[in-house]
Amino acid sequence: MPDVARTWRLLGPLVGDAVAQLRAQWRGHALTLIGLIWGAAAVVLLLSIGAGFNQFLDLGVAKTGDRYVMVWGEYTTTESGSARPGRPIRLDIDDLERARAGAPSAARVGAEIQRFGIAVETPRKTRSGVVAAVTPEIGTIQAHVVARGRFIDAEDERLGRHVAVIGANLAPIFFGDEDPLGRTLQLDGTPFEVVGLLVAKGFQLMSFYDLHDNMVFVPLATGRILFGTGRHLQRLYFDPLRLEDEPSLRQEVLAALRPAHHVDPSDAEAIRSMSVLEVMAPTRRIGFGLQLMLGFIGTVTLAMSAVGVANLMIALVQERRMELAMRRACGARRSDLVLQLLVETVVVVLAGGLLGIAFGLAGVGLLGLFPLSPEMPSASVSPAVVATTFFVLTAIGLAAGIVPARIASQVDPAAAMRVT
Amino acid sequence: MPLLELKGVSKSHRLGDTEVEVLHDVDLAVEEGEFVAIMGASGSGKTTCLEILGAISRPSKGSYRFEGEPVERFSDDALADLRARRMGFVFQTFNLMPRMSALRNAALPLLYAGLPRDERERRAAEMLRRVGLGHRLDRRPAQLSGGERQRVAIARALVNRPRVIFADEPTGNLDEANGREVLAMFHELHREGSTLVVVTHSEEVASEARRVVRLRDGRIAEDVRRA
């Protein structure tokens, strides 16, 4: 059993000796230190690039809602009663109420109809665009952030108001430098008052006809008339109360909707559902795998430089046999010399490694000056990246010190008696 | 009970395929307070004898008792603790740590004996003052003369208040004046009651001792006590 109290007592003086030794001999260690600096910088840079990619994924998801479940109708694939397979299922306004009543695991329920090819017109510009008719809950579910004005609200929906909220890219196109709030926008010739302007989302990981920045949002009740869709809806959206409620929420929604549409419970295709978590799972795995791979490459680079450290320390042990023998003669146990060599190796590795971390952080800063796109961070430093690198460095330092420490522990104290 | 007692001690070294016996059946008892010089030609086994007495190596045969305790049965860690707490060593080449100050060099055995830092430094400073180096505490070995280095080594040997001090050719690397100074120090230590075992070629060093043990071909050829 290691003597913890003894180890703790020796640690301070041994660290002091190791630092003094490194300061005295750093020129001789220069090549090894350069290897360590390179290795540690590589670990920081590669982990940060991986973290940047993952951050990009997270941001891309968060911009359009990071937890919702979406439900839409397809075609039946099994017989149900007298109905043959292949019957289209079209969700309608009653399904919204059924879902609200039958999905206790939902924090909020919303509905949407999107249409492309709608003529969007102002005195300044006319062009074809995508319009989404939505319930007020969609604002939260799809993470729309209002820059000015407001989003669609319950009164708009209840009264079927002709109001519109526009994506960030549309304001300069249709209104130039003028304030769009309170101004009129024609959708297929029907005037709508602009009541809100959304914050730009930029790149989105998921979208249907267009990015949210390029879309016009109107109340669902108004949109249904504008699009002539009658009672029909395109998609229902649900936010779970808690992330772990997502599977039960899907079951609740399907159970609430299937009977009304005479869909056999075994027919998984008639009413489809998709969750962001499900869609993102493989992407997140790819991101994690990428970071793992980059971290592995960096660690291998660092481990190669650790071989240099091990060689250096072995050479130093041979050079310092007399000193080590003297320590043994003065009462050092073999385990004390093992500790001494491990401490010395870790000090060398950390000295180069901490410099490498500093260079790595500087490298991340430099990469930040040249982003791949305005939306995508080239690399992202987090305390976890630095902590991981520090942990890897310490582990590598200890590993590199094992062989030299073992050699040191074998030094015969009688060598102190031999005149050299 | 003798402080140190070798009984029928032999020591062999392996040189390639051959086993070479460098000590043969040595019996030697050293009482507390004795000043013993071990002499002999090169290869006579005197350094090997000192290594065994100093618990630095184990006998191949026979027994070694330190204050009556059977050292040959000690574990490796117990031997290290014995050296750290009850023995002091002075070497011909001083064997100081080049990057440590005189103070830290002198305090080294106390580190392994488990004393706290303040106590280590207090006792090391006291010993350095005693050997006349109170003004050189912060100097490194390279900043000291040969005589001063050996005095640091003596302070290191004394710092743990050992039961016995072992010295291997302590004046071998010193000029005449510094050698005399070291001998005077040994004389003083003996007068104060310390037990000293010194391996030497030098008749002058041996003349300070009260007992001279001469080894020849690994055996005790002569063991003379002086009045």
XYZ file of C-alpha atoms in Angstrom:
647
model
C 0.000 0.000 0.000
C 1.397 3.445 -0.854
C 2.161 5.574 2.177
C -0.128 8.519 1.408
C 1.144 10.740 4.225
C 4.759 10.175 3.145
C 3.872 10.802 -0.513
C 2.068 14.014 0.401
C 4.991 15.194 2.544
C 7.523 14.542 -0.217
C 5.420 16.043 -2.987
C 6.124 19.715 -2.238
C 9.927 19.439 -2.063
C 10.033 17.125 -5.075
C 7.940 19.500 -7.191
C 10.263 22.335 -6.130
C 13.316 20.261 -7.118
C 11.725 19.293 -10.430
C 10.944 22.902 -11.320
C 14.477 23.991 -10.344
C 15.916 21.214 -12.466
C 13.777 22.149 -15.455
C 14.759 25.807 -15.139
C 18.427 24.840 -15.006
C 18.239 22.449 -17.946
C 15.501 23.827 -20.182
C 17.903 24.376 -23.071
C 18.768 20.693 -23.033
C 15.082 19.864 -22.974
C 14.214 22.298 -25.783
C 13.450 19.721 -28.483
C 11.335 17.651 -26.127
C 9.491 20.744 -24.967
C 8.811 21.785 -28.567
C 7.315 18.342 -29.212
C 5.090 18.722 -26.169
C 4.052 22.234 -27.116
C 3.103 21.016 -30.579
C 1.221 18.018 -29.185
C -0.738 19.986 -26.585
C -1.530 22.746 -29.076
C -2.784 20.055 -31.487
C -5.039 18.560 -28.812
C -6.508 21.961 -27.929
C -6.976 22.952 -31.575
C -8.510 19.683 -32.706
C -10.800 19.368 -29.687
C -11.856 22.985 -30.188
C -12.600 22.375 -33.861
C -14.734 19.385 -32.857
C -16.437 21.448 -30.156
C -17.027 24.242 -32.693
C -18.751 21.789 -35.026
C -20.948 20.468 -32.204
C -21.749 24.001 -31.125
C -22.730 24.757 -34.707
C -25.103 21.774 -34.676
C -26.609 22.805 -31.341
C -27.099 26.390 -32.484
C -28.569 25.247 -35.779
C -31.130 23.145 -33.930
C -31.842 25.663 -31.196
C -32.756 28.289 -33.805
C -35.803 26.369 -34.986
C -36.786 24.648 -31.743
C -34.709 22.017 -30.071
C -37.330 19.640 -28.655
C -40.581 19.657 -30.569
C -42.497 16.701 -31.952
C -44.110 17.245 -35.339
C -47.145 15.228 -36.549
C -48.649 15.086 -40.049
C -50.939 12.901 -42.100
C -49.837 10.467 -44.862
C -51.667 7.495 -46.393
C -53.063 4.437 -44.643
C -51.220 1.181 -45.247
C -53.668 -1.242 -43.613
C -57.371 -1.808 -43.896
C -59.540 -0.250 -41.249
C -63.181 -1.278 -41.209
C -64.415 -0.942 -44.766
C -61.668 1.506 -45.762
C -58.953 0.207 -48.034
C -55.256 0.961 -47.674
C -53.999 4.082 -49.477
C -56.576 6.446 -48.022
C -55.077 9.933 -47.463
C -55.160 11.252 -43.906
C -55.603 15.005 -43.677
C -55.316 16.580 -40.266
C -57.911 19.247 -39.517
C -58.769 21.931 -37.041
C -60.557 19.426 -34.776
C -57.302 17.462 -34.460
C -55.750 20.486 -32.835
C -58.394 20.350 -30.107
C -58.118 16.548 -29.856
C -54.388 16.826 -29.416
C -54.701 19.550 -26.788
C -57.149 17.378 -24.852
C -55.394 14.044 -25.360
C -51.705 14.865 -24.825
C -51.108 15.636 -21.137
C -47.342 15.325 -21.681
C -47.379 18.373 -23.970
C -46.307 21.726 -22.611
C -47.754 23.455 -25.664
C -49.508 22.460 -28.893
C -49.422 24.401 -32.142
C -50.418 24.034 -35.778
C -49.013 25.242 -39.068
C -49.845 25.443 -42.752
C -47.097 26.572 -45.104
C -47.633 27.675 -48.657
C -45.073 28.699 -51.212
C -45.680 30.759 -54.330
C -47.744 33.365 -52.513
C -47.449 36.814 -54.073
C -45.962 39.123 -51.488
C -46.314 42.733 -52.431
C -45.517 46.207 -51.142
C -45.260 49.452 -53.102
C -41.517 48.873 -53.153
C -41.356 45.212 -54.249
C -43.441 42.260 -55.435
C -42.154 38.736 -55.346
C -43.190 35.153 -54.680
C -42.675 33.950 -51.124
C -43.476 31.403 -48.462
C -46.221 32.177 -45.962
C -46.802 30.184 -42.775
C -50.171 30.277 -41.072
C -49.495 29.441 -37.444
C -51.059 29.346 -34.010
C -49.454 31.612 -31.391
C -47.701 28.619 -29.714
C -45.533 28.168 -32.806
C -43.607 31.283 -31.739
C -42.206 29.413 -28.750
C -42.096 25.947 -30.332
C -40.047 27.114 -33.333
C -37.964 29.519 -31.206
C -38.927 32.694 -33.048
C -37.488 35.756 -31.344
C -39.205 39.046 -32.017
C -36.832 41.916 -32.764
C -39.575 44.559 -32.869
C -43.328 44.487 -32.392
C -44.845 41.125 -31.453
C -45.576 37.613 -32.694
C -49.016 36.273 -33.638
C -51.177 36.213 -30.493
C -54.396 34.506 -29.358
C -56.576 37.501 -30.234
C -55.204 37.515 -33.793
C -56.146 33.874 -34.052
C -59.542 34.259 -32.409
C -60.561 37.251 -34.544
C -58.838 36.065 -37.717
C -56.951 39.320 -37.976
C -55.045 40.260 -41.112
C -51.725 40.748 -39.365
C -48.294 39.502 -40.394
C -44.936 38.915 -38.748
C -42.022 38.985 -41.164
C -38.659 37.223 -41.190
C -35.543 39.325 -40.803
C -34.526 39.196 -44.475
C -37.861 40.528 -45.732
C -37.830 43.959 -44.080
C -35.083 45.482 -46.272
C -36.482 43.793 -49.415
C -40.057 45.014 -49.041
C -39.612 48.168 -46.976
C -36.013 49.302 -47.582
C -34.873 51.579 -44.790
C -38.426 52.298 -43.649
C -39.868 50.870 -40.442
C -42.081 47.901 -41.460
C -44.187 47.963 -38.291
C -47.701 49.236 -39.012
C -47.113 49.092 -42.742
C -49.208 47.024 -45.137
C -48.116 43.935 -46.972
C -50.315 42.273 -49.627
C -50.451 38.482 -49.684
C -52.049 37.253 -52.897
C -53.737 40.658 -53.033
C -55.068 40.606 -49.442
C -53.683 43.362 -47.231
C -52.014 42.428 -43.935
C -50.646 44.790 -41.319
C -47.061 44.066 -40.273
C -47.086 43.751 -36.472
C -43.738 42.095 -35.862
C -40.212 41.726 -37.180
C -38.228 38.616 -36.241
C -34.591 38.415 -35.189
C -32.405 36.933 -37.924
C -31.780 33.204 -37.451
C -29.295 32.753 -40.245
C -28.443 29.161 -41.142
C -31.053 26.594 -40.075
C -30.426 22.861 -39.832
C -34.090 22.092 -40.575
C -36.574 23.884 -42.844
C -39.368 23.093 -45.297
C -39.895 25.506 -48.168
C -37.574 28.255 -47.003
C -35.619 29.635 -44.064
C -37.635 31.359 -41.348
C -35.769 34.579 -42.152
C -37.465 34.624 -45.570
C -40.988 33.778 -44.445
C -44.155 35.691 -43.583
C -46.176 34.428 -40.586
C -49.907 35.019 -40.289
C -52.573 33.705 -37.873
C -53.716 30.176 -38.657
C -57.392 31.195 -38.865
C -56.539 33.926 -41.386
C -54.174 31.693 -43.337
C -56.744 28.935 -43.729
C -59.013 31.392 -45.543
C -56.146 32.920 -47.509
C -54.914 29.508 -48.664
C -58.416 28.100 -49.118
C -57.550 25.018 -47.052
C -60.865 25.011 -45.190
C -60.600 22.961 -41.999
C -57.404 21.215 -42.985
C -54.051 21.623 -41.284
C -50.626 20.662 -42.532
C -48.730 19.882 -39.337
C -49.227 19.796 -35.604
C -46.373 20.717 -33.258
C -45.870 19.708 -29.635
C -43.308 20.668 -27.023
C -42.945 17.994 -24.323
C -43.202 19.058 -20.678
C -39.815 17.433 -20.098
C -37.332 16.008 -22.608
C -37.847 12.523 -21.213
C -41.611 12.838 -21.879
C -41.040 12.905 -25.629
C -41.737 9.168 -26.357
C -44.923 9.107 -24.270
C -46.053 12.387 -25.841
C -45.858 10.822 -29.300
C -47.896 7.853 -28.146
C -50.511 10.133 -26.562
C -50.884 12.227 -29.712
C -51.211 9.220 -32.018
C -53.729 7.618 -29.658
C -55.768 10.847 -29.689
C -55.763 11.266 -33.481
C -56.038 7.740 -34.934
C -59.638 6.937 -33.892
C -61.014 10.156 -35.391
C -59.418 9.254 -38.745
C -60.317 5.524 -38.508
C -56.660 4.562 -38.573
C -55.754 1.096 -37.373
C -53.407 1.347 -34.339
C -50.971 -0.981 -36.110
C -50.683 1.433 -39.059
C -47.526 3.387 -38.332
C -47.545 5.169 -41.688
C -50.957 6.866 -41.728
C -50.167 9.503 -39.140
C -46.473 10.153 -38.917
C -44.518 11.854 -36.223
C -40.966 13.099 -35.991
C -39.051 14.637 -33.127
C -36.101 16.961 -33.247
C -34.292 14.789 -30.726
C -34.752 11.761 -32.987
C -33.618 13.588 -36.120
C -30.635 15.085 -34.363
C -29.483 11.879 -32.659
C -27.380 10.575 -35.584
C -26.043 14.065 -36.305
C -25.040 14.488 -32.686
C -23.404 11.071 -32.778
C -21.454 12.143 -35.849
C -20.430 15.344 -34.028
C -19.370 13.398 -30.965
C -17.526 10.879 -33.130
C -15.768 13.693 -34.962
C -14.667 15.266 -31.711
C -13.562 11.894 -30.391
C -11.547 11.252 -33.549
C -9.964 14.709 -33.523
C -9.191 14.336 -29.825
C -7.661 10.928 -30.524
C -5.462 12.325 -33.307
C -4.311 15.126 -30.979
C -3.690 12.694 -28.148
C -1.650 10.393 -30.392
C 0.440 13.413 -31.439
C 0.918 14.265 -27.794
C 1.670 10.655 -26.898
C 4.403 10.577 -29.549
C 6.028 13.567 -27.939
C 5.639 11.802 -24.598
C 7.874 9.031 -25.960
C 10.507 11.755 -26.366
C 9.932 12.772 -22.754
C 10.317 9.187 -21.582
C 13.608 8.894 -23.490
C 14.816 12.178 -22.039
C 13.958 11.103 -18.513
C 15.651 7.724 -18.990
C 18.795 9.544 -20.141
C 18.564 11.845 -17.124
C 18.211 8.889 -14.761
C 21.379 7.345 -16.218
C 23.145 10.693 -15.889
C 21.988 11.134 -12.299
C 22.628 7.656 -10.942
C 25.005 9.057 -8.339
C 22.431 11.582 -7.110
C 19.721 8.939 -6.960
C 22.056 6.514 -5.171
C 22.886 9.282 -2.723
C 19.215 9.865 -2.031
C 18.814 6.147 -1.389
C 21.818 6.221 0.960
C 20.205 9.159 2.786
C 17.061 7.138 3.422
C 14.963 7.454 0.275
C 12.837 4.392 -0.354
C 12.510 2.953 -3.838
C 8.965 4.305 -3.929
C 10.331 7.781 -3.105
C 12.495 7.685 -6.236
C 9.535 6.447 -8.275
C 7.554 9.423 -6.983
C 10.446 11.785 -7.712
C 10.767 10.658 -11.321
C 7.008 10.745 -11.889
C 6.896 14.278 -10.484
C 9.845 15.371 -12.635
C 8.278 13.876 -15.760
C 4.884 15.422 -15.086
C 6.552 18.802 -14.471
C 8.366 18.591 -17.828
C 5.187 17.479 -19.598
C 3.068 20.167 -17.956
C 5.652 22.873 -18.677
C 5.588 22.068 -22.387
C 1.918 21.189 -22.292
C 0.731 24.389 -20.646
C 2.696 26.394 -23.185
C 1.106 24.210 -25.852
C -2.358 24.915 -24.432
C -1.569 28.644 -24.597
C -0.452 28.287 -28.227
C -3.528 26.165 -28.949
C -5.810 28.852 -27.503
C -4.019 31.451 -29.594
C -4.521 29.189 -32.616
C -8.250 28.955 -31.871
C -8.335 32.756 -31.704
C -6.597 32.933 -35.087
C -9.024 30.432 -36.629
C -11.843 32.604 -35.338
C -10.574 35.393 -37.572
C -11.186 33.178 -40.603
C -14.577 31.502 -40.083
C -15.780 28.947 -42.645
C -19.078 30.833 -42.703
C -20.537 33.608 -40.555
C -22.795 30.968 -39.012
C -20.207 28.323 -38.327
C -17.566 28.833 -35.690
C -14.226 27.389 -36.872
C -13.372 26.311 -33.355
C -14.769 26.793 -29.932
C -12.794 26.708 -26.699
C -14.547 25.588 -23.582
C -13.281 24.907 -20.057
C -13.960 21.247 -20.846
C -11.476 21.344 -23.752
C -8.772 22.883 -21.556
C -9.569 20.526 -18.660
C -9.479 17.509 -20.996
C -6.126 18.596 -22.427
C -4.751 19.135 -18.909
C -5.975 15.708 -17.849
C -4.488 14.072 -20.950
C -1.192 15.866 -20.303
C -1.019 14.688 -16.702
C -1.910 11.136 -17.690
C 0.699 11.160 -20.449
C 3.256 12.643 -18.037
C 2.622 9.850 -15.576
C 2.747 7.231 -18.333
C 5.994 8.680 -19.729
C 7.476 8.627 -16.226
C 6.761 4.960 -15.523
C 9.814 3.465 -17.248
C 12.318 6.091 -16.001
C 10.826 5.833 -12.518
C 11.222 2.087 -12.575
C 14.842 2.424 -13.671
C 15.455 5.018 -10.949
C 13.973 2.752 -8.290
C 16.511 0.065 -9.236
C 19.490 2.334 -8.586
C 21.759 0.677 -6.062
C 22.520 2.962 -3.103
C 25.998 1.413 -3.090
C 26.672 3.429 -6.265
C 27.052 6.431 -3.949
C 30.188 4.761 -2.595
C 31.796 4.270 -5.981
C 34.090 7.115 -6.944
C 33.485 8.271 -10.504
C 25.498 -5.130 23.369
C 27.637 -3.762 20.525
C 26.165 -0.973 18.420
C 27.168 -2.805 15.227
C 27.899 -6.495 14.998
C 28.886 -8.578 11.976
C 29.001 -12.328 12.508
C 30.393 -14.631 9.836
C 29.560 -12.096 7.158
C 30.495 -12.897 3.577
C 29.610 -10.920 0.493
C 29.779 -12.092 -3.085
C 29.399 -10.124 -6.292
C 28.540 -11.673 -9.612
C 30.960 -10.696 -12.356
C 29.646 -12.193 -15.584
C 29.350 -15.920 -14.988
C 31.599 -15.933 -11.977
C 30.749 -15.314 -8.378
C 33.475 -13.315 -6.657
C 33.541 -13.327 -2.869
C 34.851 -9.970 -1.671
C 34.295 -10.507 2.070
C 34.986 -13.831 3.772
C 33.486 -14.764 7.082
C 34.033 -11.405 8.767
C 33.307 -10.971 12.490
C 33.358 -7.386 13.678
C 31.729 -5.647 16.624
C 31.734 -1.860 17.063
C 30.797 -0.427 20.431
C 29.015 2.866 20.906
C 31.401 5.805 20.934
C 34.196 4.016 19.080
C 36.179 5.657 16.277
C 37.117 2.822 13.941
C 39.253 3.094 10.821
C 38.923 0.312 8.269
C 42.039 0.107 6.123
C 43.283 -2.093 3.389
C 44.592 -2.127 -0.145
C 42.272 -1.607 -3.100
C 40.064 -4.678 -3.521
C 40.551 -5.749 0.091
C 36.800 -5.432 0.737
C 36.811 -2.358 2.979
C 34.186 -0.424 0.988
C 31.994 -3.539 0.781
C 32.345 -3.884 4.551
C 31.237 -0.252 4.969
C 28.279 -0.809 2.613
C 27.082 -3.691 4.759
C 27.617 -1.793 8.016
C 25.786 1.177 6.492
C 22.793 -1.017 5.501
C 23.429 -0.094 1.888
C 23.888 -3.698 0.834
C 23.020 -6.996 2.451
C 25.450 -9.742 3.381
C 25.385 -12.865 1.200
C 25.996 -14.959 4.317
C 26.172 -14.315 8.025
C 24.297 -11.866 10.205
C 24.430 -8.139 10.872
C 22.861 -6.662 14.007
C 22.366 -2.949 14.511
C 21.643 -2.175 18.156
C 20.803 -5.856 18.451
C 18.284 -5.846 15.595
C 18.839 -8.349 12.767
C 19.339 -6.015 9.813
C 19.505 -8.851 7.281
C 15.817 -9.494 7.954
C 14.796 -5.875 7.314
C 12.663 -5.046 4.317
C 14.049 -2.667 1.731
C 11.928 0.181 3.141
C 13.027 -0.620 6.695
C 16.675 -0.418 5.580
C 15.966 2.981 3.997
C 14.344 4.179 7.225
C 17.314 2.882 9.221
C 19.672 4.928 7.037
C 17.406 7.982 7.231
C 17.021 7.989 11.005
C 20.023 6.312 12.596
C 22.961 6.550 10.206
C 24.991 9.339 8.628
C 27.214 9.078 5.564
C 30.199 11.085 4.356
C 31.565 10.243 0.911
C 34.847 10.918 -0.795
C 33.131 12.803 -3.631
C 30.827 14.706 -1.241
C 27.791 13.656 -3.319
C 25.918 16.914 -2.877
C 22.884 17.776 -4.991
C 24.190 20.416 -7.398
C 20.955 22.419 -7.678
C 20.228 22.500 -3.965
C 21.509 25.054 -1.502
C 23.854 23.979 1.299
C 20.869 24.179 3.639
C 18.686 21.871 1.548
C 21.574 19.460 0.965
C 22.214 19.214 4.672
C 18.505 18.702 5.346
C 18.066 15.859 2.820
C 18.024 12.879 5.255
C 15.402 14.669 7.360
C 13.115 14.844 4.324
C 13.117 11.061 4.120
C 12.963 10.768 7.920
C 9.620 12.556 7.751
C 10.336 15.836 9.518
C 8.325 18.933 8.630
C 10.005 21.610 6.564
C 10.569 24.130 9.373
C 12.179 21.514 11.571
C 14.324 20.248 8.680
C 15.628 23.710 7.941
C 16.177 24.599 11.601
C 18.235 21.499 12.250
C 20.160 21.736 8.973
C 21.053 25.387 9.681
C 22.166 24.431 13.163
C 24.455 21.707 11.775
C 25.872 23.978 9.096
C 26.657 26.588 11.743
C 28.338 23.887 13.771
C 30.652 22.990 10.859
C 31.383 26.685 10.304
C 29.113 27.294 7.322
C 26.460 29.420 8.981
C 27.219 32.159 6.442
C 26.902 29.844 3.432
C 23.404 28.428 3.906
C 22.081 29.585 0.540
C 25.139 28.713 -1.507
C 25.030 25.900 -3.999
C 27.834 23.321 -4.096
C 29.408 24.967 -7.157
C 29.765 28.167 -5.120
C 31.658 26.391 -2.316
C 35.254 25.239 -2.006
C 36.106 21.543 -1.733
C 36.531 21.789 2.028
C 33.266 23.629 2.393
C 31.488 20.998 0.321
C 32.798 18.244 2.536
C 31.681 20.206 5.591
C 28.193 20.415 4.071
C 28.375 16.628 3.599
C 29.391 16.231 7.245
C 26.517 18.481 8.331
C 24.218 16.270 6.227
C 25.631 13.166 7.946
C 25.049 14.676 11.393
C 21.693 16.342 10.833
C 19.558 13.333 11.779
C 21.548 12.884 15.034
C 22.704 9.450 13.884
C 23.806 6.595 16.112
C 26.812 6.125 13.837
C 28.600 8.068 11.106
C 30.121 6.179 8.184
C 32.761 7.912 6.105
C 34.357 6.630 2.918
C 37.736 8.260 2.222
C 36.465 11.553 3.656
C 39.672 13.428 2.889
C 40.398 11.718 -0.409
C 39.361 14.691 -2.536
C 40.639 17.430 -0.258
C 43.894 19.319 -0.080
C 46.009 18.963 3.016
C 44.593 21.957 4.888
C 40.967 21.016 4.249
C 41.753 17.382 5.040
C 43.163 18.395 8.402
C 40.060 20.478 9.067
C 37.786 17.505 8.385
C 39.884 15.266 10.601
C 39.685 17.829 13.383
C 35.948 17.743 13.002
C 35.873 13.941 13.243
C 38.122 14.142 16.295
C 35.699 16.594 17.876
C 32.708 14.364 17.061
C 34.435 11.386 18.630
C 35.302 13.422 21.714
C 31.598 14.286 22.045
C 30.765 10.576 22.013
C 29.805 9.951 18.390
C 30.506 6.557 16.860
C 32.532 6.804 13.661
C 33.485 4.140 11.137
C 35.867 5.475 8.495
C 37.229 3.644 5.473
C 40.547 5.085 4.423
C 43.825 4.508 2.706
C 45.351 7.324 4.683
C 47.515 6.542 7.688
C 46.979 10.121 8.819
C 43.210 9.602 8.949
C 43.677 6.241 10.618
C 45.919 7.845 13.238
C 42.885 9.818 14.472
C 40.981 6.569 15.090
C 41.164 4.670 18.364
C 40.834 1.349 16.567
C 42.204 0.245 13.212
C 40.821 -2.782 11.394
C 42.946 -3.933 8.458
C 41.373 -6.043 5.753
C 43.303 -8.227 3.379
C 41.630 -10.258 0.616
C 38.255 -9.854 2.248
C 39.336 -11.036 5.706
C 40.232 -9.139 8.841
C 44.003 -9.325 8.973
C 44.469 -7.063 11.977
C 42.247 -5.364 14.563
C 44.211 -2.996 16.796
C 42.835 -0.779 19.574
C 44.838 2.173 20.770
C 44.839 3.585 24.203
